[in-house]
Amino acid sequence: MLERITRSITSASIFLAAYFLLNIALRIALPHTLDLDEAEQSFYSQYLLAGYGPQPPFYNWIQYAIVSVTGISMWVLSVPKNIILFGCYLFYGLAAREVLKSRSLAAVAMLSLITLPQVGLMAQRELTHTVALLFATSLFLFGFFRTLRQPTIGSYLLIGIATGIGLISKYNFAILPFAALVAVLPEREWRSRLIDWRLLPAAVLAILIVLPHALWLPDNLASASAPTLERMTAEHLAPAGLPRIGQGLLSLVIAVLGFVALPIVLIAAAFRRNFFRALSSSSPMIRVIERMMVISLLAFVGVVLFAGASDIHERWLDPCLLVLLIYLFLKLETADLDLSAGLARFRPVVPVFMVVILSILLFRIVGIQYIGTYTRTNVPFSGYVAELTATRKPVLIVAGTKFVAGNMRLEFPDVPVVIPFFPGPGVPEYADAKGPVLVIWRGETADDPTISPGFANDLVKSGIHLQELKTLTLPYLFGDGKRSFSIGYSWVDGGAK
């Protein structure tokens, strides 16, 4: 059965499609409380903007377009994400098929993406913008390898589309096309690809895709870069100077090992001696991929040395190291060894990982009382809504955070949900609200719903004066009943000063 699945990209794609349908069904079956990234998408889907803050807007644009047609729902948040993830696997398989002679090996490389923790588990669990980045990276690899092997206007335009999408998915994607360009230079056979006239329309296409956000970026550079820079520099963890550089380099090494260790161990265990024999194999394509990965990682070394980064996350390495699995299988194939026994041992890894990932996604929510660490999805937002709206319905909701705003938006799809001063000054809807307005927030901790001074000040500046602050506490979903989550809220009259 598994051998038939891995005979071609088509059969492997059908197998993957079934897996992603199961992921959608599981997310719909679980509580409809949104995690942080989901809540952000739910809230942002009310607006079509050139930029939304620290993350580029591609995923937000996709979500906005769909919500504008269908309205907000758990389906609308889950289905597009899984389609984009499926696209990541599909184009990765097509990229593998461009460099691997064996169709079966290309299908296995495609399916093996699930062994990368950042792709198999983390992207499915809570990430959104990174999902778009993974898709753009796979699409770029497909266009890039196709252009090296058999250049056409279509392959060049594919590179342009992927580059444009990648740059407005995550800013760190910019490392990939730069690394690919430099990696090709030493290869005389492919150097001409860089001076081909077809590269010009590809560049124009990429610029057109990026242009709306690029025009927004200069006036909003602080809001777009500050949160990421804060996470990268981790000023509270490392002093300046050499200690920070040391911590940054160590963080990069740990991130690289965390990214590559699991798939390398699994492939080495499956192919055994053949894996170690294949490590010395080489070819022009292998050398290009090696240079791509090395140049990408050197770029992060530069970020550590010159930008003061001291905390590198694994997911930031996605555009640098996603090609790893194609590289390893290309090494194995180039070594011209009998891989049948290794493939037979490796094939069961994929369905095992699928079962494990689905089990983790389920158990981290429904088995939370045995784990002890409660997730955002266990927060009982539907219970809050039932309690708060038993006697009256809001015509406007003013929320303190995107987490709260996105969940309230899902619960009240026909009610505007706003955050003070986003996307513009003030809360203009408040002045026009004809009816009760619900102001709702969460505190710094689960059991302390104290309103933050910043949110309180923003409310006053927006003309909203709270008369009575109330608290609502409910137990976590699937919890043991002993731990609960509290929110703060207040009802005010629309337009009241």
mmCIF file of C-alpha atoms in Angstrom, residues 213-414:
data_model
loop_
_atom_site.group_PDB
_atom_site.id
_atom_site.type_symbol
_atom_site.label_atom_id
_atom_site.label_comp_id
_atom_site.label_asym_id
_atom_site.label_seq_id
_atom_site.Cartn_x
_atom_site.Cartn_y
_atom_site.Cartn_z
ATOM 1 C CA HIS A 213 3.152 46.800 0.782
ATOM 2 C CA ALA A 214 6.480 48.363 -0.243
ATOM 3 C CA LEU A 215 4.796 51.774 -0.567
ATOM 4 C CA TRP A 216 3.292 51.359 2.909
ATOM 5 C CA LEU A 217 6.498 50.187 4.569
ATOM 6 C CA PRO A 218 8.664 53.370 4.712
ATOM 7 C CA ASP A 219 6.092 55.324 6.734
ATOM 8 C CA ASN A 220 5.418 52.371 9.034
ATOM 9 C CA LEU A 221 8.890 50.907 9.447
ATOM 10 C CA ALA A 222 8.840 51.137 13.240
ATOM 11 C CA SER A 223 5.591 49.182 13.673
ATOM 12 C CA ALA A 224 6.703 46.641 11.069
ATOM 13 C CA SER A 225 10.154 45.950 12.504
ATOM 14 C CA ALA A 226 10.142 46.776 16.227
ATOM 15 C CA PRO A 227 8.434 43.591 17.558
ATOM 16 C CA THR A 228 10.689 41.303 15.507
ATOM 17 C CA LEU A 229 13.823 43.187 16.510
ATOM 18 C CA GLU A 230 12.800 42.934 20.162
ATOM 19 C CA ARG A 231 12.428 39.167 19.860
ATOM 20 C CA MET A 232 15.714 38.816 18.006
ATOM 21 C CA THR A 233 17.802 40.936 20.335
ATOM 22 C CA ALA A 234 16.311 39.607 23.578
ATOM 23 C CA GLU A 235 17.830 42.560 25.430
ATOM 24 C CA HIS A 236 16.669 41.291 28.802
ATOM 25 C CA LEU A 237 18.560 38.020 28.316
ATOM 26 C CA ALA A 238 21.976 39.058 27.024
ATOM 27 C CA PRO A 239 24.331 41.970 27.685
ATOM 28 C CA ALA A 240 25.835 43.936 24.850
ATOM 29 C CA GLY A 241 29.077 43.113 23.053
ATOM 30 C CA LEU A 242 30.768 39.737 22.799
ATOM 31 C CA PRO A 243 28.411 37.947 25.233
ATOM 32 C CA ARG A 244 25.468 38.879 23.041
ATOM 33 C CA ILE A 245 27.268 37.713 19.902
ATOM 34 C CA GLY A 246 28.142 34.451 21.632
ATOM 35 C CA GLN A 247 24.548 33.935 22.704
ATOM 36 C CA GLY A 248 23.322 34.765 19.215
ATOM 37 C CA LEU A 249 25.670 32.292 17.520
ATOM 38 C CA LEU A 250 24.789 29.601 20.039
ATOM 39 C CA SER A 251 21.111 30.319 19.453
ATOM 40 C CA LEU A 252 21.650 29.939 15.695
ATOM 41 C CA VAL A 253 23.446 26.602 16.133
ATOM 42 C CA ILE A 254 20.667 25.310 18.385
ATOM 43 C CA ALA A 255 18.011 26.485 15.909
ATOM 44 C CA VAL A 256 19.784 24.749 13.008
ATOM 45 C CA LEU A 257 20.128 21.510 14.970
ATOM 46 C CA GLY A 258 16.500 21.694 16.052
ATOM 47 C CA PHE A 259 15.455 22.160 12.438
ATOM 48 C CA VAL A 260 17.532 19.422 10.781
ATOM 49 C CA ALA A 261 18.228 16.820 13.474
ATOM 50 C CA LEU A 262 15.011 14.779 13.352
ATOM 51 C CA PRO A 263 14.783 14.204 9.566
ATOM 52 C CA ILE A 264 18.520 13.477 9.330
ATOM 53 C CA VAL A 265 18.301 10.894 12.119
ATOM 54 C CA LEU A 266 15.247 9.262 10.528
ATOM 55 C CA ILE A 267 16.773 9.083 7.050
ATOM 56 C CA ALA A 268 20.081 7.841 8.444
ATOM 57 C CA ALA A 269 18.271 5.144 10.429
ATOM 58 C CA ALA A 270 16.313 4.058 7.359
ATOM 59 C CA PHE A 271 19.156 3.990 4.822
ATOM 60 C CA ARG A 272 21.907 3.061 7.292
ATOM 61 C CA ARG A 273 25.280 2.519 5.596
ATOM 62 C CA ASN A 274 24.000 3.872 2.303
ATOM 63 C CA PHE A 275 23.283 7.208 3.972
ATOM 64 C CA PHE A 276 26.858 7.629 5.166
ATOM 65 C CA ARG A 277 28.268 6.426 1.850
ATOM 66 C CA ALA A 278 26.120 8.975 0.043
ATOM 67 C CA LEU A 279 27.423 11.904 2.067
ATOM 68 C CA SER A 280 30.490 12.167 -0.171
ATOM 69 C CA SER A 281 28.508 12.145 -3.423
ATOM 70 C CA SER A 282 28.377 15.356 -5.412
ATOM 71 C CA SER A 283 26.978 16.918 -8.575
ATOM 72 C CA PRO A 284 26.443 20.438 -9.919
ATOM 73 C CA MET A 285 22.929 20.526 -8.415
ATOM 74 C CA ILE A 286 24.161 19.249 -5.049
ATOM 75 C CA ARG A 287 26.824 21.954 -4.992
ATOM 76 C CA VAL A 288 24.255 24.648 -5.785
ATOM 77 C CA ILE A 289 21.975 23.496 -2.959
ATOM 78 C CA GLU A 290 24.906 23.318 -0.548
ATOM 79 C CA ARG A 291 25.888 26.877 -1.392
ATOM 80 C CA MET A 292 22.288 28.041 -0.989
ATOM 81 C CA MET A 293 22.087 26.646 2.542
ATOM 82 C CA VAL A 294 25.532 27.908 3.552
ATOM 83 C CA ILE A 295 24.947 31.425 2.183
ATOM 84 C CA SER A 296 21.547 31.577 3.895
ATOM 85 C CA LEU A 297 23.026 30.596 7.245
ATOM 86 C CA LEU A 298 25.891 33.064 6.793
ATOM 87 C CA ALA A 299 23.247 35.747 6.364
ATOM 88 C CA PHE A 300 21.944 34.858 9.825
ATOM 89 C CA VAL A 301 25.482 34.983 11.178
ATOM 90 C CA GLY A 302 25.606 38.522 9.791
ATOM 91 C CA VAL A 303 22.347 39.338 11.560
ATOM 92 C CA VAL A 304 23.920 38.156 14.821
ATOM 93 C CA LEU A 305 27.174 40.064 14.301
ATOM 94 C CA PHE A 306 25.860 43.324 12.913
ATOM 95 C CA ALA A 307 22.222 43.573 14.033
ATOM 96 C CA GLY A 308 22.769 42.325 17.578
ATOM 97 C CA ALA A 309 20.406 39.355 17.258
ATOM 98 C CA SER A 310 20.755 36.995 20.204
ATOM 99 C CA ASP A 311 17.652 34.814 19.898
ATOM 100 C CA ILE A 312 17.182 32.987 16.569
ATOM 101 C CA HIS A 313 13.996 30.929 16.236
ATOM 102 C CA GLU A 314 13.827 27.699 14.248
ATOM 103 C CA ARG A 315 10.960 28.875 12.050
ATOM 104 C CA TRP A 316 13.060 31.799 10.809
ATOM 105 C CA LEU A 317 15.253 29.226 9.057
ATOM 106 C CA ASP A 318 12.408 27.884 6.891
ATOM 107 C CA PRO A 319 13.522 29.546 3.627
ATOM 108 C CA CYS A 320 17.141 28.560 4.314
ATOM 109 C CA LEU A 321 16.788 24.881 5.171
ATOM 110 C CA LEU A 322 13.494 23.684 3.688
ATOM 111 C CA VAL A 323 15.469 22.335 0.731
ATOM 112 C CA LEU A 324 17.344 19.957 3.067
ATOM 113 C CA LEU A 325 15.231 16.878 2.312
ATOM 114 C CA ILE A 326 15.607 17.260 -1.456
ATOM 115 C CA TYR A 327 19.335 17.650 -0.854
ATOM 116 C CA LEU A 328 19.588 14.445 1.196
ATOM 117 C CA PHE A 329 17.606 12.333 -1.272
ATOM 118 C CA LEU A 330 19.603 13.804 -4.155
ATOM 119 C CA LYS A 331 22.793 12.732 -2.344
ATOM 120 C CA LEU A 332 21.412 9.219 -1.981
ATOM 121 C CA GLU A 333 20.391 9.006 -5.623
ATOM 122 C CA THR A 334 23.665 10.463 -6.930
ATOM 123 C CA ALA A 335 25.639 7.842 -4.995
ATOM 124 C CA ASP A 336 24.041 5.222 -7.290
ATOM 125 C CA LEU A 337 23.277 2.769 -4.517
ATOM 126 C CA ASP A 338 20.476 0.251 -4.098
ATOM 127 C CA LEU A 339 17.942 2.257 -2.069
ATOM 128 C CA SER A 340 15.048 -0.207 -2.108
ATOM 129 C CA ALA A 341 15.607 -1.516 1.423
ATOM 130 C CA GLY A 342 16.033 2.013 2.815
ATOM 131 C CA LEU A 343 12.869 3.228 1.105
ATOM 132 C CA ALA A 344 10.935 0.253 2.487
ATOM 133 C CA ARG A 345 12.089 1.172 5.993
ATOM 134 C CA PHE A 346 11.409 4.894 5.555
ATOM 135 C CA ARG A 347 7.913 4.751 4.005
ATOM 136 C CA PRO A 348 6.080 3.812 7.258
ATOM 137 C CA VAL A 349 7.576 6.893 8.945
ATOM 138 C CA VAL A 350 5.151 9.184 7.093
ATOM 139 C CA PRO A 351 1.828 7.641 8.245
ATOM 140 C CA VAL A 352 3.245 7.228 11.758
ATOM 141 C CA PHE A 353 4.057 10.941 11.849
ATOM 142 C CA MET A 354 0.570 11.770 10.563
ATOM 143 C CA VAL A 355 -1.047 9.777 13.360
ATOM 144 C CA VAL A 356 1.290 11.253 15.986
ATOM 145 C CA ILE A 357 0.678 14.833 14.834
ATOM 146 C CA LEU A 358 -3.102 14.418 14.765
ATOM 147 C CA SER A 359 -2.925 12.844 18.226
ATOM 148 C CA ILE A 360 -0.846 15.736 19.578
ATOM 149 C CA LEU A 361 -3.237 18.301 18.100
ATOM 150 C CA LEU A 362 -6.143 16.495 19.755
ATOM 151 C CA PHE A 363 -4.609 15.616 23.106
ATOM 152 C CA ARG A 364 -3.083 19.062 23.766
ATOM 153 C CA ILE A 365 -6.684 20.338 23.929
ATOM 154 C CA VAL A 366 -8.837 17.509 25.292
ATOM 155 C CA GLY A 367 -6.186 15.989 27.558
ATOM 156 C CA ILE A 368 -5.086 19.267 29.042
ATOM 157 C CA GLN A 369 -5.942 18.287 32.624
ATOM 158 C CA TYR A 370 -3.277 15.572 32.419
ATOM 159 C CA ILE A 371 -0.679 17.903 30.896
ATOM 160 C CA GLY A 372 -1.272 20.857 33.205
ATOM 161 C CA THR A 373 -0.413 23.617 30.721
ATOM 162 C CA TYR A 374 -3.604 25.153 29.382
ATOM 163 C CA THR A 375 -3.700 26.448 25.812
ATOM 164 C CA ARG A 376 -5.558 29.463 24.456
ATOM 165 C CA THR A 377 -7.938 27.071 22.703
ATOM 166 C CA ASN A 378 -9.118 25.915 26.135
ATOM 167 C CA VAL A 379 -10.356 29.416 27.027
ATOM 168 C CA PRO A 380 -14.202 29.196 27.153
ATOM 169 C CA PHE A 381 -15.130 32.117 24.874
ATOM 170 C CA SER A 382 -18.463 30.588 23.866
ATOM 171 C CA GLY A 383 -19.333 30.405 27.583
ATOM 172 C CA TYR A 384 -18.412 34.055 28.066
ATOM 173 C CA VAL A 385 -20.616 35.055 25.173
ATOM 174 C CA ALA A 386 -23.583 33.079 26.511
ATOM 175 C CA GLU A 387 -23.240 34.781 29.912
ATOM 176 C CA LEU A 388 -22.590 38.291 28.620
ATOM 177 C CA THR A 389 -25.361 38.377 26.054
ATOM 178 C CA ALA A 390 -28.101 36.633 27.987
ATOM 179 C CA THR A 391 -30.062 39.886 28.308
ATOM 180 C CA ARG A 392 -28.648 42.196 25.621
ATOM 181 C CA LYS A 393 -26.623 42.091 22.417
ATOM 182 C CA PRO A 394 -23.814 44.511 21.540
ATOM 183 C CA VAL A 395 -23.875 46.666 18.422
ATOM 184 C CA LEU A 396 -20.122 47.195 18.773
ATOM 185 C CA ILE A 397 -17.340 45.369 20.609
ATOM 186 C CA VAL A 398 -14.189 47.170 21.760
ATOM 187 C CA ALA A 399 -11.441 44.690 22.649
ATOM 188 C CA GLY A 400 -8.161 45.073 24.490
ATOM 189 C CA THR A 401 -6.056 42.604 22.460
ATOM 190 C CA LYS A 402 -6.129 40.854 19.087
ATOM 191 C CA PHE A 403 -6.648 37.536 20.880
ATOM 192 C CA VAL A 404 -9.850 38.812 22.465
ATOM 193 C CA ALA A 405 -10.906 40.770 19.378
ATOM 194 C CA GLY A 406 -10.515 37.818 17.010
ATOM 195 C CA ASN A 407 -12.472 35.461 19.236
ATOM 196 C CA MET A 408 -15.274 37.965 19.711
ATOM 197 C CA ARG A 409 -15.348 38.524 15.963
ATOM 198 C CA LEU A 410 -15.863 34.782 15.442
ATOM 199 C CA GLU A 411 -18.632 34.714 18.062
ATOM 200 C CA PHE A 412 -20.311 37.836 16.623
ATOM 201 C CA PRO A 413 -19.707 37.709 12.857
ATOM 202 C CA ASP A 414 -22.177 40.540 12.168
#
